[in-house]
PDB file of C-alpha atoms and ligand atoms in Angstrom:
ATOM      1  CA  MET W   1      18.015  11.206  31.167  1.00  0.00           C
ATOM      2  CA  TYR W   2      17.481  12.039  27.640  1.00  0.00           C
ATOM      3  CA  THR W   3      19.136   9.604  24.591  1.00  0.00           C
ATOM      4  CA  ASP W   4      20.904  11.369  22.242  1.00  0.00           C
ATOM      5  CA  LYS W   5      18.105  10.915  19.711  1.00  0.00           C
ATOM      6  CA  VAL W   6      16.050  12.787  22.025  1.00  0.00           C
ATOM      7  CA  MET W   7      18.595  15.724  22.458  1.00  0.00           C
ATOM      8  CA  ASP W   8      18.756  15.580  18.908  1.00  0.00           C
ATOM      9  CA  HIS W   9      15.188  16.266  17.808  1.00  0.00           C
ATOM     10  CA  PHE W  10      15.258  18.952  20.469  1.00  0.00           C
ATOM     11  CA  ARG W  11      18.073  20.872  19.254  1.00  0.00           C
ATOM     12  CA  LYS W  12      17.270  20.750  15.616  1.00  0.00           C
ATOM     13  CA  PRO W  13      13.279  19.516  15.625  1.00  0.00           C
ATOM     14  CA  ARG W  14      12.281  18.684  11.497  1.00  0.00           C
ATOM     15  CA  ASN W  15       9.301  19.812  10.199  1.00  0.00           C
ATOM     16  CA  VAL W  16       8.798  22.752  12.409  1.00  0.00           C
ATOM     17  CA  GLY W  17       5.844  25.626  11.452  1.00  0.00           C
ATOM     18  CA  GLU W  18       2.417  25.285   9.796  1.00  0.00           C
ATOM     19  CA  VAL W  19       1.615  23.778   6.283  1.00  0.00           C
ATOM     20  CA  GLU W  20       0.211  26.202   3.612  1.00  0.00           C
ATOM     21  CA  ASN W  21      -3.544  25.869   3.357  1.00  0.00           C
ATOM     22  CA  ALA W  22      -3.718  22.621   5.461  1.00  0.00           C
ATOM     23  CA  ASP W  23      -6.153  19.955   4.890  1.00  0.00           C
ATOM     24  CA  GLY W  24      -6.328  18.600   8.652  1.00  0.00           C
ATOM     25  CA  VAL W  25      -5.423  20.627  11.887  1.00  0.00           C
ATOM     26  CA  GLY W  26      -5.148  18.889  15.047  1.00  0.00           C
ATOM     27  CA  GLU W  27      -4.531  21.063  18.485  1.00  0.00           C
ATOM     28  CA  VAL W  28      -4.221  19.547  21.818  1.00  0.00           C
ATOM     29  CA  GLY W  29      -3.144  20.226  25.055  1.00  0.00           C
ATOM     30  CA  ASN W  30      -1.600  18.350  27.814  1.00  0.00           C
ATOM     31  CA  PRO W  31      -4.026  17.716  30.900  1.00  0.00           C
ATOM     32  CA  THR W  32      -1.247  17.415  32.778  1.00  0.00           C
ATOM     33  CA  CYS W  33       1.517  20.138  32.533  1.00  0.00           C
ATOM     34  CA  GLY W  34      -0.832  22.293  30.021  1.00  0.00           C
ATOM     35  CA  ASP W  35       1.529  22.345  27.394  1.00  0.00           C
ATOM     36  CA  MET W  36       0.061  22.615  23.620  1.00  0.00           C
ATOM     37  CA  MET W  37       0.998  21.734  20.218  1.00  0.00           C
ATOM     38  CA  LYS W  38      -0.410  21.970  17.206  1.00  0.00           C
ATOM     39  CA  ILE W  39      -0.102  19.611  13.409  1.00  0.00           C
ATOM     40  CA  THR W  40      -0.939  20.524  10.134  1.00  0.00           C
ATOM     41  CA  ILE W  41      -1.347  18.174   7.509  1.00  0.00           C
ATOM     42  CA  LYS W  42      -1.661  17.965   3.671  1.00  0.00           C
ATOM     43  CA  VAL W  43      -2.658  15.211   2.343  1.00  0.00           C
ATOM     44  CA  GLU W  44      -2.480  13.908  -1.392  1.00  0.00           C
ATOM     45  CA  GLY W  45      -3.382  10.369  -2.720  1.00  0.00           C
ATOM     46  CA  GLY W  46      -4.345   9.064   0.654  1.00  0.00           C
ATOM     47  CA  ARG W  47      -0.681   9.649   1.736  1.00  0.00           C
ATOM     48  CA  ILE W  48       0.307  12.465   4.102  1.00  0.00           C
ATOM     49  CA  ALA W  49       2.637  14.587   1.640  1.00  0.00           C
ATOM     50  CA  ASP W  50       3.079  16.921   4.212  1.00  0.00           C
ATOM     51  CA  ILE W  51       3.078  17.790   8.060  1.00  0.00           C
ATOM     52  CA  LYS W  52       4.461  20.630  10.504  1.00  0.00           C
ATOM     53  CA  PHE W  53       4.174  21.259  13.808  1.00  0.00           C
ATOM     54  CA  LYS W  54       4.357  23.776  16.366  1.00  0.00           C
ATOM     55  CA  THR W  55       4.553  22.766  19.979  1.00  0.00           C
ATOM     56  CA  LEU W  56       4.241  25.052  22.971  1.00  0.00           C
ATOM     57  CA  GLY W  57       6.018  23.122  25.549  1.00  0.00           C
ATOM     58  CA  CYS W  58       8.962  21.076  26.858  1.00  0.00           C
ATOM     59  CA  GLY W  59      11.986  19.336  25.549  1.00  0.00           C
ATOM     60  CA  ALA W  60      10.254  15.995  25.373  1.00  0.00           C
ATOM     61  CA  ALA W  61       7.434  17.367  23.811  1.00  0.00           C
ATOM     62  CA  ILE W  62       9.075  19.237  20.956  1.00  0.00           C
ATOM     63  CA  ALA W  63      11.464  15.937  20.818  1.00  0.00           C
ATOM     64  CA  THR W  64       8.068  13.685  20.198  1.00  0.00           C
ATOM     65  CA  SER W  65       6.518  16.066  18.072  1.00  0.00           C
ATOM     66  CA  SER W  66       9.915  16.143  15.874  1.00  0.00           C
ATOM     67  CA  ILE W  67      10.129  12.375  15.391  1.00  0.00           C
ATOM     68  CA  THR W  68       5.768  11.865  15.068  1.00  0.00           C
ATOM     69  CA  THR W  69       6.278  14.189  11.878  1.00  0.00           C
ATOM     70  CA  GLU W  70       8.845  12.152  10.708  1.00  0.00           C
ATOM     71  CA  LEU W  71       7.337   8.919  11.165  1.00  0.00           C
ATOM     72  CA  ALA W  72       4.132  10.134   9.623  1.00  0.00           C
ATOM     73  CA  MET W  73       5.514  12.122   6.287  1.00  0.00           C
ATOM     74  CA  GLY W  74       4.576   9.538   3.513  1.00  0.00           C
ATOM     75  CA  LYS W  75       2.212   7.272   5.330  1.00  0.00           C
ATOM     76  CA  THR W  76      -1.125   6.415   4.414  1.00  0.00           C
ATOM     77  CA  LEU W  77      -3.669   8.132   6.715  1.00  0.00           C
ATOM     78  CA  ASP W  78      -4.640   4.493   8.172  1.00  0.00           C
ATOM     79  CA  GLU W  79      -0.717   3.946   8.885  1.00  0.00           C
ATOM     80  CA  ALA W  80      -0.710   7.205  10.324  1.00  0.00           C
ATOM     81  CA  LEU W  81      -3.488   6.656  12.867  1.00  0.00           C
ATOM     82  CA  ALA W  82      -1.706   3.447  14.273  1.00  0.00           C
ATOM     83  CA  ILE W  83       1.152   5.507  15.250  1.00  0.00           C
ATOM     84  CA  THR W  84       1.018   5.523  18.594  1.00  0.00           C
ATOM     85  CA  ARG W  85       2.334   7.387  21.928  1.00  0.00           C
ATOM     86  CA  ASP W  86       4.549   4.187  22.816  1.00  0.00           C
ATOM     87  CA  GLN W  87       5.751   4.115  19.556  1.00  0.00           C
ATOM     88  CA  VAL W  88       7.008   7.457  19.426  1.00  0.00           C
ATOM     89  CA  ALA W  89       9.012   7.276  22.825  1.00  0.00           C
ATOM     90  CA  LYS W  90      10.742   4.086  21.332  1.00  0.00           C
ATOM     91  CA  GLU W  91      11.580   5.432  18.311  1.00  0.00           C
ATOM     92  CA  LEU W  92      13.417   8.394  20.336  1.00  0.00           C
ATOM     93  CA  GLY W  93      15.317   5.003  22.409  1.00  0.00           C
ATOM     94  CA  GLY W  94      12.695   5.709  25.201  1.00  0.00           C
ATOM     95  CA  LEU W  95      12.116   8.973  27.221  1.00  0.00           C
ATOM     96  CA  PRO W  96      12.055   9.057  31.153  1.00  0.00           C
ATOM     97  CA  ALA W  97       9.484   7.765  33.491  1.00  0.00           C
ATOM     98  CA  ASN W  98       7.932  11.140  34.583  1.00  0.00           C
ATOM     99  CA  LYS W  99       7.936  12.644  30.870  1.00  0.00           C
ATOM    100  CA  MET W 100       6.483   9.621  29.404  1.00  0.00           C
ATOM    101  CA  HIS W 101       2.808  11.793  29.367  1.00  0.00           C
ATOM    102  CA  CYS W 102       4.953  14.143  26.833  1.00  0.00           C
ATOM    103  CA  SER W 103       4.802  11.757  23.861  1.00  0.00           C
ATOM    104  CA  ASN W 104       0.918  12.016  24.189  1.00  0.00           C
ATOM    105  CA  LEU W 105       0.677  15.365  22.593  1.00  0.00           C
ATOM    106  CA  ALA W 106       2.610  14.316  19.235  1.00  0.00           C
ATOM    107  CA  ALA W 107       0.326  11.184  18.845  1.00  0.00           C
ATOM    108  CA  ASP W 108      -3.447  13.239  19.887  1.00  0.00           C
ATOM    109  CA  GLY W 109      -2.258  15.734  17.239  1.00  0.00           C
ATOM    110  CA  LEU W 110      -1.801  13.667  14.493  1.00  0.00           C
ATOM    111  CA  HIS W 111      -4.624  11.488  14.915  1.00  0.00           C
ATOM    112  CA  LYS W 112      -6.596  14.787  15.620  1.00  0.00           C
ATOM    113  CA  ALA W 113      -5.207  16.640  11.782  1.00  0.00           C
ATOM    114  CA  ILE W 114      -6.272  13.173  10.271  1.00  0.00           C
ATOM    115  CA  GLU W 115      -9.851  13.098  11.821  1.00  0.00           C
ATOM    116  CA  ASP W 116      -9.976  16.684  10.883  1.00  0.00           C
ATOM    117  CA  TYR W 117      -8.837  15.988   7.132  1.00  0.00           C
ATOM    118  CA  ARG W 118     -11.491  13.230   7.033  1.00  0.00           C
ATOM    119  CA  SER W 119     -14.627  14.999   8.776  1.00  0.00           C
ATOM    120  CA  LYS W 120     -13.768  17.989   6.544  1.00  0.00           C
ATOM    121  CA  LYS W 121     -13.860  15.586   3.489  1.00  0.00           C
ATOM    122  CA  LYS W 122     -17.063  14.020   4.375  1.00  0.00           C
ATOM    123  CA  GLY W 123     -19.019  17.691   4.476  1.00  0.00           C
ATOM    124  CA  THR W 124     -17.673  18.366   0.722  1.00  0.00           C
TER     125      THR W 124
HETATM  126 FE1  LIG O 201       4.509  19.146  29.127  1.00  0.00          FE
HETATM  127 FE2  LIG O 201       6.258  17.456  28.463  1.00  0.00          FE
HETATM  128  S1  LIG O 201       6.164  18.810  30.642  1.00  0.00           S
HETATM  129  S2  LIG O 201       4.653  18.120  27.224  1.00  0.00           S
END
């Protein structure tokens, strides 16, 4: 079963949508189920100044996306890159074993958005 925290983030997801003029975009698909998510970030002074997500997926995917944006907000890029799938699941008080794969989307999307930002910056 889902924890109260998972249900809370599923019912009232934080930071839904897209950051305007995003500095980095991460889009990932879950090969296990075909669900998708997109994370957009704004970077200021080497920190994540804003972050939003859009997830086309199950309740666990929405809850993990929501908590990931909360974890990453205000963090330096290296700190945000260090956020792992396991940490995301732990932060929610755990996920049912058959839903652990759902936590992949959020952490991977966040990492991709940071890589996207860094690759764009390199090219300027
Ligand atoms: Fe697809 Fe959860 S079943 S992300």
